[in-house]
């Protein structure tokens, strides 16, 4: 099994990196290969440029994006590990998705650009199992009180991944990790990340359908 983990944090010696390492532990022990796409270390430019805009309207693929496509295509599992900023992904990771999940590769309307807004959506990515692990500074009850966790699942699990054909998505949040007084929570969070990794690679894992689950929740 080959795992691609997209990681966004400016430091490799802080807690989010420790969470990623803990999540990877079961994969390493089982002998699986891991490609860590560290957006900061690789100096990925998250800005949607004129070249990206031109490609959106049928122009050539911007430099470097094809390489990102190939790394996704090589993966049997996808993971995204990130600190929660303003109840969502960091701008670096959001920009990666905006630039890499391109029309004609991740999705397409009808037969191409000319059919946008006229023909139905075709999701083009295969249903590769995907896991998201967000590291939050706020408490679980804060997310539940305001519906931040559900909002994240709606916009990311459904609005990004299921939109492009990746329905088998599971999201996890590690809560309340900031400050010395929350050291026990950080320790527990590393254990949670290891459990997520072990369950994610298990042959007994049941596929998820994020879009169907979302619609059932809305129906009440």
Coordinates of N, CA and C in Angstrom, one line a residue:
X1 N 0.8 -1.2 0.0 CA 0.0 0.0 0.0 C 0.9 1.3 0.0
X2 N 0.5 2.2 -0.8 CA 1.2 3.5 -0.8 C 0.3 4.6 -0.4
X3 N 0.8 5.4 0.6 CA 0.1 6.5 1.2 C 0.7 7.8 0.8
X4 N -0.1 8.7 0.4 CA 0.3 10.1 0.2 C -0.3 11.0 1.3
X5 N 0.5 11.6 2.1 CA 0.0 12.5 3.1 C 0.4 13.9 2.7
X6 N -0.6 14.8 2.6 CA -0.4 16.2 2.4 C -0.4 16.9 3.8
X7 N 0.7 17.6 4.0 CA 0.9 18.2 5.4 C 1.1 19.7 5.3
X8 N 0.5 20.4 6.1 CA 0.7 21.9 6.1 C 0.9 22.4 7.5
X9 N 2.2 22.8 7.8 CA 2.5 23.5 9.0 C 4.0 24.0 8.8
X10 N 4.3 25.2 9.3 CA 5.6 25.7 9.0 C 6.7 25.1 9.7
X11 N 6.4 24.2 10.8 CA 7.5 23.6 11.5 C 7.4 22.1 11.5
X12 N 8.5 21.4 11.5 CA 8.6 20.0 11.6 C 8.8 19.4 13.0
X13 N 9.0 20.3 14.0 CA 9.2 19.9 15.3 C 8.1 20.3 16.3
X14 N 6.9 20.6 15.8 CA 5.8 21.0 16.6 C 4.8 19.9 16.6
X15 N 3.7 20.2 17.3 CA 2.7 19.1 17.6 C 2.0 18.6 16.3
X16 N 1.6 19.4 15.3 CA 1.0 18.8 14.1 C 1.9 17.8 13.4
X17 N 3.2 18.0 13.4 CA 4.2 17.0 12.8 C 4.2 15.7 13.6
X18 N 4.1 15.9 15.0 CA 4.1 14.7 15.8 C 2.8 13.9 15.6
X19 N 1.7 14.6 15.3 CA 0.4 13.9 15.0 C 0.6 13.1 13.7
X20 N 1.2 13.8 12.7 CA 1.4 13.1 11.4 C 2.3 11.8 11.6
X21 N 3.4 12.0 12.4 CA 4.2 10.8 12.6 C 3.5 9.7 13.3
X22 N 2.6 10.0 14.3 CA 1.9 9.0 15.0 C 0.9 8.3 14.1
X23 N 0.3 9.1 13.2 CA -0.6 8.5 12.2 C 0.1 7.6 11.3
X24 N 1.4 7.9 11.0 CA 2.2 7.1 10.1 C 2.7 5.8 10.7
X25 N 2.8 5.8 12.1 CA 3.4 4.6 12.8 C 2.8 3.3 12.3
X26 N 1.5 3.1 12.2 CA 1.0 1.8 11.8 C 1.4 1.4 10.3
X27 N 1.5 2.4 9.5 CA 1.9 2.2 8.1 C 3.4 1.8 8.0
X28 N 4.2 2.4 8.8 CA 5.6 2.1 8.8 C 5.8 0.7 9.3
X29 N 5.1 0.4 10.5 CA 5.3 -1.0 11.1 C 4.8 -2.1 10.1
X30 N 3.9 -1.8 9.3 CA 3.3 -2.8 8.4 C 4.1 -2.8 7.1
X31 N 5.1 -1.9 6.9 CA 6.0 -1.9 5.8 C 5.4 -1.2 4.5
X32 N 4.4 -0.4 4.7 CA 3.9 0.4 3.6 C 4.7 1.6 3.3
X33 N 4.6 2.1 2.0 CA 5.4 3.2 1.6 C 4.6 4.5 1.9
X34 N 5.3 5.6 2.2 CA 4.6 6.9 2.5 C 5.3 8.0 1.7
X35 N 4.6 8.8 1.0 CA 5.0 10.0 0.4 C 4.5 11.2 1.2
X36 N 5.4 11.9 1.8 CA 4.9 13.1 2.6 C 5.1 14.3 1.7
X37 N 4.0 14.9 1.4 CA 4.0 16.2 0.6 C 3.9 17.3 1.6
X38 N 5.0 17.7 2.1 CA 5.1 18.8 3.1 C 5.1 20.1 2.3
X39 N 4.0 20.8 2.3 CA 3.8 22.0 1.5 C 4.8 23.1 1.8
X40 N 5.1 23.3 3.0 CA 6.1 24.3 3.4 C 7.5 23.9 3.0
X41 N 7.9 22.6 3.3 CA 9.2 22.2 2.9 C 9.4 22.2 1.4
X42 N 8.4 21.9 0.7 CA 8.5 21.8 -0.8 C 8.2 23.2 -1.4
X43 N 8.0 24.2 -0.6 CA 7.8 25.6 -1.0 C 6.7 25.7 -2.1
X44 N 5.6 25.0 -1.9 CA 4.5 25.0 -2.8 C 3.9 26.4 -2.8
X45 N 3.6 27.0 -4.0 CA 3.0 28.3 -4.1 C 1.5 28.1 -4.2
X46 N 0.7 28.5 -3.1 CA -0.7 28.2 -3.1 C -1.5 29.3 -3.9
X47 N -0.9 30.3 -4.5 CA -1.6 31.3 -5.1 C -2.2 30.9 -6.5
X48 N -3.4 31.1 -6.7 CA -4.1 30.8 -8.0 C -3.7 31.9 -8.9
X49 N -2.8 31.6 -9.9 CA -2.1 32.6 -10.7 C -2.9 32.8 -12.0
X50 N -2.3 33.6 -12.8 CA -2.9 33.8 -14.2 C -2.8 32.5 -15.0
X51 N -1.8 31.8 -14.8 CA -1.6 30.5 -15.5 C -2.7 29.5 -15.1
X52 N -3.0 29.5 -13.8 CA -4.1 28.6 -13.3 C -5.5 29.1 -13.8
X53 N -5.7 30.4 -13.9 CA -6.9 30.9 -14.4 C -7.0 30.5 -15.9
X54 N -5.9 30.6 -16.6 CA -5.9 30.3 -18.1 C -6.3 28.8 -18.2
X55 N -5.7 27.9 -17.4 CA -6.0 26.5 -17.5 C -7.4 26.2 -17.2
X56 N -8.0 26.9 -16.2 CA -9.4 26.8 -15.9 C -10.3 27.0 -17.1
X57 N -9.9 27.9 -18.0 CA -10.6 28.1 -19.2 C -10.1 27.4 -20.4
X58 N -9.3 26.4 -20.2 CA -8.9 25.5 -21.3 C -7.5 25.6 -21.7
X59 N -6.7 26.5 -21.1 CA -5.3 26.6 -21.4 C -4.4 25.5 -20.9
X60 N -3.1 25.6 -21.1 CA -2.2 24.5 -20.7 C -2.1 24.4 -19.2
X61 N -1.7 23.2 -18.7 CA -1.5 23.0 -17.3 C -0.3 23.8 -16.8
X62 N -0.4 24.5 -15.7 CA 0.7 25.3 -15.1 C 1.8 24.4 -14.7
X63 N 3.1 24.9 -14.8 CA 4.2 24.1 -14.4 C 4.1 23.6 -12.9
X64 N 4.5 22.4 -12.8 CA 4.5 21.7 -11.5 C 3.2 21.0 -11.1
X65 N 2.1 21.4 -11.7 CA 0.8 20.8 -11.3 C 0.7 19.3 -11.8
X66 N 1.3 19.0 -12.9 CA 1.3 17.7 -13.4 C 2.0 16.7 -12.5
X67 N 3.1 17.2 -11.9 CA 3.8 16.4 -10.9 C 2.9 16.0 -9.7
X68 N 2.2 17.0 -9.2 CA 1.2 16.8 -8.1 C 0.2 15.8 -8.5
X69 N -0.3 15.9 -9.7 CA -1.3 14.9 -10.2 C -0.7 13.5 -10.1
X70 N 0.5 13.3 -10.6 CA 1.1 12.0 -10.6 C 1.3 11.5 -9.2
X71 N 1.6 12.3 -8.2 CA 1.8 11.8 -6.9 C 0.4 11.4 -6.3
X72 N -0.6 12.1 -6.6 CA -2.0 11.7 -6.2 C -2.3 10.3 -6.9
X73 N -2.1 10.3 -8.1 CA -2.5 9.1 -8.9 C -1.7 7.8 -8.4
X74 N -0.5 8.0 -7.9 CA 0.3 6.9 -7.4 C -0.2 6.3 -6.1
X75 N -1.1 7.0 -5.4 CA -1.4 6.7 -4.0 C -2.6 5.7 -4.0
X76 N -2.5 4.8 -3.0 CA -3.6 3.9 -2.7 C -4.5 4.4 -1.6
X77 N -3.9 5.4 -0.8 CA -4.6 6.1 0.3 C -4.2 7.5 0.3
X78 N -5.1 8.4 0.6 CA -4.7 9.8 0.8 C -5.0 10.3 2.2
X79 N -4.1 11.1 2.7 CA -4.3 11.7 4.1 C -3.9 13.2 4.0
X80 N -4.7 14.0 4.8 CA -4.4 15.4 5.0 C -4.3 15.7 6.5
X81 N -3.2 16.2 6.9 CA -2.9 16.5 8.3 C -2.6 18.0 8.4
X82 N -3.4 18.7 9.3 CA -3.3 20.1 9.3 C -3.8 20.7 10.6
X83 N -3.2 21.9 11.0 CA -3.9 22.6 12.1 C -5.1 23.3 11.6
X84 N -6.1 23.4 12.4 CA -7.4 24.1 12.0 C -7.2 25.6 12.2
X85 N -7.3 26.3 11.1 CA -7.2 27.8 11.1 C -8.6 28.4 10.7
X86 N -9.2 29.1 11.6 CA -10.4 29.7 11.3 C -11.4 28.7 10.8
X87 N -11.5 27.6 11.5 CA -12.5 26.5 11.2 C -12.4 26.0 9.8
X88 N -11.1 25.8 9.4 CA -10.9 25.2 8.1 C -9.4 24.8 7.9
X89 N -9.1 24.5 6.7 CA -7.7 24.2 6.4 C -6.9 25.5 6.4
X90 N -5.6 25.4 6.6 CA -4.7 26.5 6.3 C -4.7 26.9 4.9
X91 N -4.4 28.2 4.6 CA -4.5 28.7 3.2 C -3.5 27.9 2.3
X92 N -2.4 27.5 2.9 CA -1.5 26.7 2.0 C -2.1 25.4 1.5
X93 N -2.8 24.7 2.3 CA -3.5 23.5 1.9 C -4.7 23.8 1.0
X94 N -5.4 24.8 1.4 CA -6.6 25.2 0.5 C -6.1 25.6 -0.9
X95 N -5.0 26.3 -0.9 CA -4.5 26.7 -2.2 C -3.9 25.5 -3.0
X96 N -3.4 24.5 -2.3 CA -3.0 23.3 -3.0 C -4.1 22.7 -3.7
X97 N -5.3 22.5 -3.0 CA -6.4 21.9 -3.6 C -6.9 22.8 -4.8
X98 N -7.0 24.1 -4.6 CA -7.5 25.0 -5.7 C -6.7 24.8 -6.9
X99 N -5.4 24.7 -6.8 CA -4.5 24.6 -7.9 C -4.3 23.2 -8.5
X100 N -4.4 22.2 -7.7 CA -4.1 20.8 -8.1 C -5.4 20.1 -8.5
X101 N -6.5 20.3 -7.9 CA -7.8 19.6 -8.3 C -8.4 20.4 -9.5
X102 N -7.7 20.2 -10.7 CA -8.0 20.9 -11.8 C -9.2 20.3 -12.7
X103 N -9.8 21.2 -13.4 CA -10.8 20.8 -14.4 C -10.1 19.9 -15.5
X104 N -10.8 18.8 -15.8 CA -10.3 17.9 -16.8 C -9.5 16.8 -16.1
X105 N -9.1 17.0 -14.9 CA -8.4 15.9 -14.1 C -9.2 15.5 -12.9
X106 N -9.7 16.4 -12.1 CA -10.5 16.1 -10.9 C -12.0 16.1 -11.2
X107 N -12.5 16.9 -12.1 CA -13.9 17.0 -12.5 C -14.0 17.6 -13.9
X108 N -15.2 17.5 -14.4 CA -15.5 18.1 -15.7 C -17.0 18.2 -15.9
X109 N -17.4 19.3 -16.6 CA -18.8 19.4 -17.0 C -18.9 19.0 -18.4
X110 N -19.8 18.1 -18.7 CA -20.0 17.6 -20.0 C -18.7 17.0 -20.6
X111 N -18.3 17.6 -21.7 CA -17.1 17.1 -22.4 C -15.9 18.1 -22.3
X112 N -16.1 19.2 -21.6 CA -15.0 20.1 -21.4 C -15.5 21.5 -21.0
X113 N -14.5 22.4 -21.2 CA -14.7 23.8 -20.7 C -16.0 24.4 -21.3
X114 N -16.2 24.2 -22.5 CA -17.4 24.8 -23.2 C -18.7 24.4 -22.6
X115 N -18.7 23.3 -21.9 CA -20.0 22.7 -21.3 C -20.2 23.2 -19.9
X116 N -19.3 24.0 -19.3 CA -19.4 24.4 -18.0 C -20.7 25.3 -17.8
X117 N -21.5 24.9 -16.8 CA -22.7 25.6 -16.6 C -23.9 25.1 -17.5
X118 N -23.6 24.2 -18.4 CA -24.6 23.7 -19.4 C -24.9 22.3 -19.2
X119 N -23.8 21.5 -18.9 CA -24.0 20.0 -18.8 C -23.7 19.6 -17.4
X120 N -24.1 18.4 -17.0 CA -23.9 17.8 -15.7 C -22.4 17.7 -15.3
X121 N -22.2 17.6 -14.0 CA -20.8 17.4 -13.5 C -20.4 16.0 -13.7
X122 N -19.2 15.8 -14.1 CA -18.6 14.4 -14.1 C -17.4 14.5 -13.1
X123 N -17.5 13.7 -12.0 CA -16.4 13.6 -11.1 C -15.4 12.6 -11.7
X124 N -14.1 13.0 -11.7 CA -13.1 12.2 -12.5 C -12.2 11.5 -11.6
X125 N -12.0 11.8 -10.3 CA -11.0 11.1 -9.5 C -11.6 9.8 -9.0
X126 N -10.7 8.8 -8.9 CA -11.2 7.5 -8.4 C -11.5 7.6 -6.9
X127 N -12.3 6.7 -6.4 CA -12.8 6.7 -5.0 C -11.7 6.2 -4.0
X128 N -10.6 6.8 -4.1 CA -9.5 6.4 -3.2 C -9.8 6.8 -1.7
X129 N -9.7 5.9 -0.8 CA -9.9 6.2 0.6 C -9.1 7.4 1.1
X130 N -9.7 8.3 1.8 CA -9.1 9.5 2.2 C -9.4 9.8 3.6
X131 N -8.4 10.3 4.4 CA -8.7 10.7 5.8 C -8.1 12.1 6.0
X132 N -8.9 12.8 6.8 CA -8.4 14.2 7.2 C -8.3 14.2 8.7
X133 N -7.2 14.8 9.2 CA -6.9 14.9 10.6 C -6.6 16.4 10.9
X134 N -7.6 17.1 11.5 CA -7.4 18.5 11.9 C -7.0 18.6 13.3
X135 N -6.1 19.4 13.6 CA -5.6 19.7 15.0 C -6.1 21.0 15.5
X136 N -7.0 21.0 16.4 CA -7.7 22.2 16.9 C -7.3 22.7 18.2
X137 N -7.3 24.0 18.4 CA -7.0 24.6 19.7 C -8.2 24.7 20.6
X138 N -9.4 24.6 20.0 CA -10.6 24.8 20.7 C -11.2 23.5 21.3
X139 N -12.1 23.6 22.2 CA -12.7 22.4 22.8 C -13.7 21.7 21.9
X140 N -13.9 20.5 22.1 CA -14.9 19.7 21.3 C -16.3 20.4 21.5
X141 N -16.7 20.8 22.6 CA -18.0 21.4 22.8 C -18.2 22.7 22.1
X142 N -17.1 23.4 21.8 CA -17.2 24.6 21.0 C -17.5 24.3 19.5
X143 N -16.9 23.3 19.0 CA -17.2 22.8 17.7 C -18.6 22.4 17.6
X144 N -19.1 21.6 18.6 CA -20.5 21.1 18.6 C -21.5 22.2 18.7
X145 N -21.2 23.2 19.6 CA -22.1 24.3 19.9 C -22.4 25.1 18.6
X146 N -21.4 25.4 17.9 CA -21.6 26.3 16.7 C -21.7 25.5 15.4
X147 N -21.5 24.2 15.4 CA -21.6 23.4 14.2 C -20.3 23.5 13.3
X148 N -19.2 23.9 13.9 CA -18.0 24.1 13.1 C -17.5 22.8 12.5
X149 N -17.7 21.7 13.3 CA -17.2 20.4 12.7 C -18.1 20.0 11.6
X150 N -19.4 20.1 11.7 CA -20.3 19.8 10.5 C -20.0 20.7 9.3
X151 N -19.8 22.0 9.6 CA -19.5 22.9 8.5 C -18.2 22.5 7.8
X152 N -17.2 22.0 8.5 CA -16.0 21.6 7.9 C -16.2 20.3 7.0
X153 N -17.0 19.4 7.5 CA -17.3 18.2 6.7 C -18.1 18.6 5.5
X154 N -19.0 19.5 5.6 CA -19.8 19.9 4.4 C -18.9 20.5 3.3
X155 N -18.1 21.5 3.7 CA -17.3 22.2 2.7 C -16.1 21.4 2.2
X156 N -15.5 20.5 3.0 CA -14.3 19.8 2.6 C -14.6 18.4 2.2
X157 N -15.3 17.6 3.0 CA -15.5 16.2 2.7 C -16.4 16.1 1.5
X158 N -17.5 16.9 1.5 CA -18.5 16.8 0.4 C -18.2 17.8 -0.7
X159 N -17.9 19.1 -0.3 CA -17.8 20.1 -1.3 C -16.5 20.0 -2.1
X160 N -15.5 19.3 -1.6 CA -14.2 19.2 -2.4 C -14.1 17.7 -2.8
X161 N -14.0 16.8 -1.9 CA -13.6 15.5 -2.3 C -14.7 14.7 -3.0
X162 N -15.9 14.7 -2.4 CA -17.0 14.0 -3.0 C -17.4 14.6 -4.4
X163 N -17.2 15.9 -4.4 CA -17.5 16.6 -5.7 C -16.6 16.1 -6.8
X164 N -15.4 15.7 -6.5 CA -14.5 15.2 -7.5 C -14.4 13.7 -7.6
X165 N -15.3 13.0 -6.9 CA -15.4 11.5 -7.0 C -14.8 10.8 -5.8
X166 N -14.2 11.4 -4.9 CA -13.6 10.8 -3.7 C -14.7 10.8 -2.6
X167 N -15.6 9.8 -2.6 CA -16.7 9.7 -1.6 C -16.2 9.1 -0.3
X168 N -15.2 8.2 -0.4 CA -14.8 7.5 0.8 C -13.9 8.4 1.6
X169 N -14.5 9.3 2.4 CA -13.7 10.3 3.2 C -14.1 10.2 4.6
X170 N -13.2 10.2 5.5 CA -13.4 10.3 7.0 C -12.6 11.4 7.6
X171 N -13.3 12.2 8.4 CA -12.7 13.4 9.1 C -12.6 13.1 10.5
X172 N -11.4 13.6 11.1 CA -11.2 13.5 12.5 C -10.6 14.8 13.0
X173 N -11.0 15.1 14.2 CA -10.4 16.3 14.9 C -9.8 16.0 16.2
X174 N -8.7 16.5 16.5 CA -8.0 16.4 17.8 C -8.2 17.7 18.5
X175 N -8.9 17.7 19.6 CA -9.3 19.0 20.2 C -8.4 19.5 21.4
X176 N -8.4 20.8 21.6 CA -8.0 21.4 22.8 C -6.5 21.0 23.2
X177 N -5.6 21.4 22.3 CA -4.2 20.9 22.5 C -3.3 22.0 22.8
X178 N -3.7 23.3 23.0 CA -2.8 24.4 23.2 C -2.5 24.6 24.7
X179 N -1.3 25.0 25.0 CA -0.9 25.4 26.3 C -0.4 24.2 27.1
X180 N 0.5 24.5 28.1 CA 1.0 23.5 29.0 C 0.0 22.7 29.7
X181 N -1.1 23.3 30.1 CA -2.2 22.6 30.8 C -2.9 21.6 30.0
X182 N -2.7 21.6 28.7 CA -3.3 20.6 27.8 C -2.4 19.5 27.4
X183 N -1.3 19.4 28.0 CA -0.3 18.3 27.7 C -1.0 16.9 27.7
X184 N -1.8 16.6 28.6 CA -2.5 15.3 28.6 C -3.4 15.1 27.3
X185 N -4.0 16.2 26.8 CA -4.8 16.2 25.6 C -3.9 15.9 24.4
X186 N -2.7 16.5 24.4 CA -1.8 16.3 23.3 C -1.3 14.8 23.3
X187 N -1.0 14.3 24.4 CA -0.6 12.9 24.5 C -1.7 12.0 24.0
X188 N -3.0 12.3 24.5 CA -4.1 11.5 24.0 C -4.3 11.6 22.5
X189 N -4.0 12.8 22.0 CA -4.2 13.0 20.6 C -3.3 12.2 19.7
X190 N -2.1 12.0 20.2 CA -1.1 11.1 19.5 C -1.6 9.7 19.5
X191 N -2.2 9.3 20.6 CA -2.8 7.9 20.6 C -4.0 7.8 19.6
X192 N -4.7 8.9 19.6 CA -5.9 8.9 18.7 C -5.4 8.8 17.2
X193 N -4.3 9.6 16.9 CA -3.8 9.5 15.5 C -3.3 8.1 15.2
X194 N -2.6 7.4 16.1 CA -2.2 6.1 15.8 C -3.4 5.2 15.6
X195 N -4.4 5.3 16.3 CA -5.6 4.5 16.2 C -6.3 4.8 14.8
X196 N -6.3 6.1 14.4 CA -6.8 6.4 13.1 C -6.0 5.7 12.0
X197 N -4.7 5.8 12.1 CA -3.9 5.2 11.1 C -4.1 3.7 11.0
X198 N -4.1 3.0 12.2 CA -4.3 1.6 12.2 C -5.7 1.2 11.6
X199 N -6.7 1.9 11.9 CA -8.0 1.6 11.4 C -8.1 1.9 9.9
X200 N -7.4 3.0 9.4 CA -7.5 3.4 8.0 C -6.8 2.4 7.1
X201 N -5.8 1.7 7.6 CA -5.1 0.7 6.7 C -5.6 -0.7 6.9
X202 N -6.5 -0.9 7.9 CA -7.0 -2.2 8.1 C -7.8 -2.8 7.0
X203 N -7.5 -4.1 6.7 CA -8.3 -4.7 5.6 C -9.8 -4.9 5.9
X204 N -10.1 -4.8 7.2 CA -11.5 -4.9 7.7 C -12.2 -3.5 7.6
X205 N -11.5 -2.5 7.2 CA -12.2 -1.2 7.2 C -13.3 -1.2 6.2
X206 N -14.5 -0.6 6.6 CA -15.6 -0.5 5.7 C -15.5 0.9 5.0
X207 N -15.7 0.9 3.6 CA -15.7 2.2 2.9 C -16.8 3.1 3.4
X208 N -16.5 4.4 3.4 CA -17.5 5.4 3.8 C -18.1 6.1 2.5
X209 N -19.2 6.7 2.7 CA -19.7 7.6 1.6 C -20.1 8.9 2.2
X210 N -19.2 9.8 2.2 CA -19.4 11.1 2.9 C -20.6 11.9 2.4
X211 N -20.8 11.8 1.1 CA -22.0 12.5 0.5 C -23.3 12.0 1.0
X212 N -23.4 10.6 1.0 CA -24.7 10.0 1.4 C -24.9 10.3 2.9
X213 N -23.8 10.1 3.7 CA -23.9 10.4 5.2 C -24.3 11.8 5.4
X214 N -23.8 12.7 4.7 CA -24.1 14.2 4.8 C -25.6 14.4 4.5
X215 N -26.1 13.8 3.4 CA -27.5 14.0 3.0 C -28.4 13.4 4.0
X216 N -28.0 12.3 4.6 CA -28.9 11.6 5.7 C -29.0 12.5 6.9
X217 N -27.8 13.1 7.3 CA -27.9 14.0 8.4 C -28.8 15.2 8.2
X218 N -28.7 15.8 7.0 CA -29.6 16.9 6.6 C -31.0 16.5 6.7
X219 N -31.3 15.3 6.3 CA -32.7 14.8 6.2 C -33.3 14.6 7.6
X220 N -32.3 14.5 8.6 CA -32.7 14.4 10.0 C -33.1 13.0 10.5

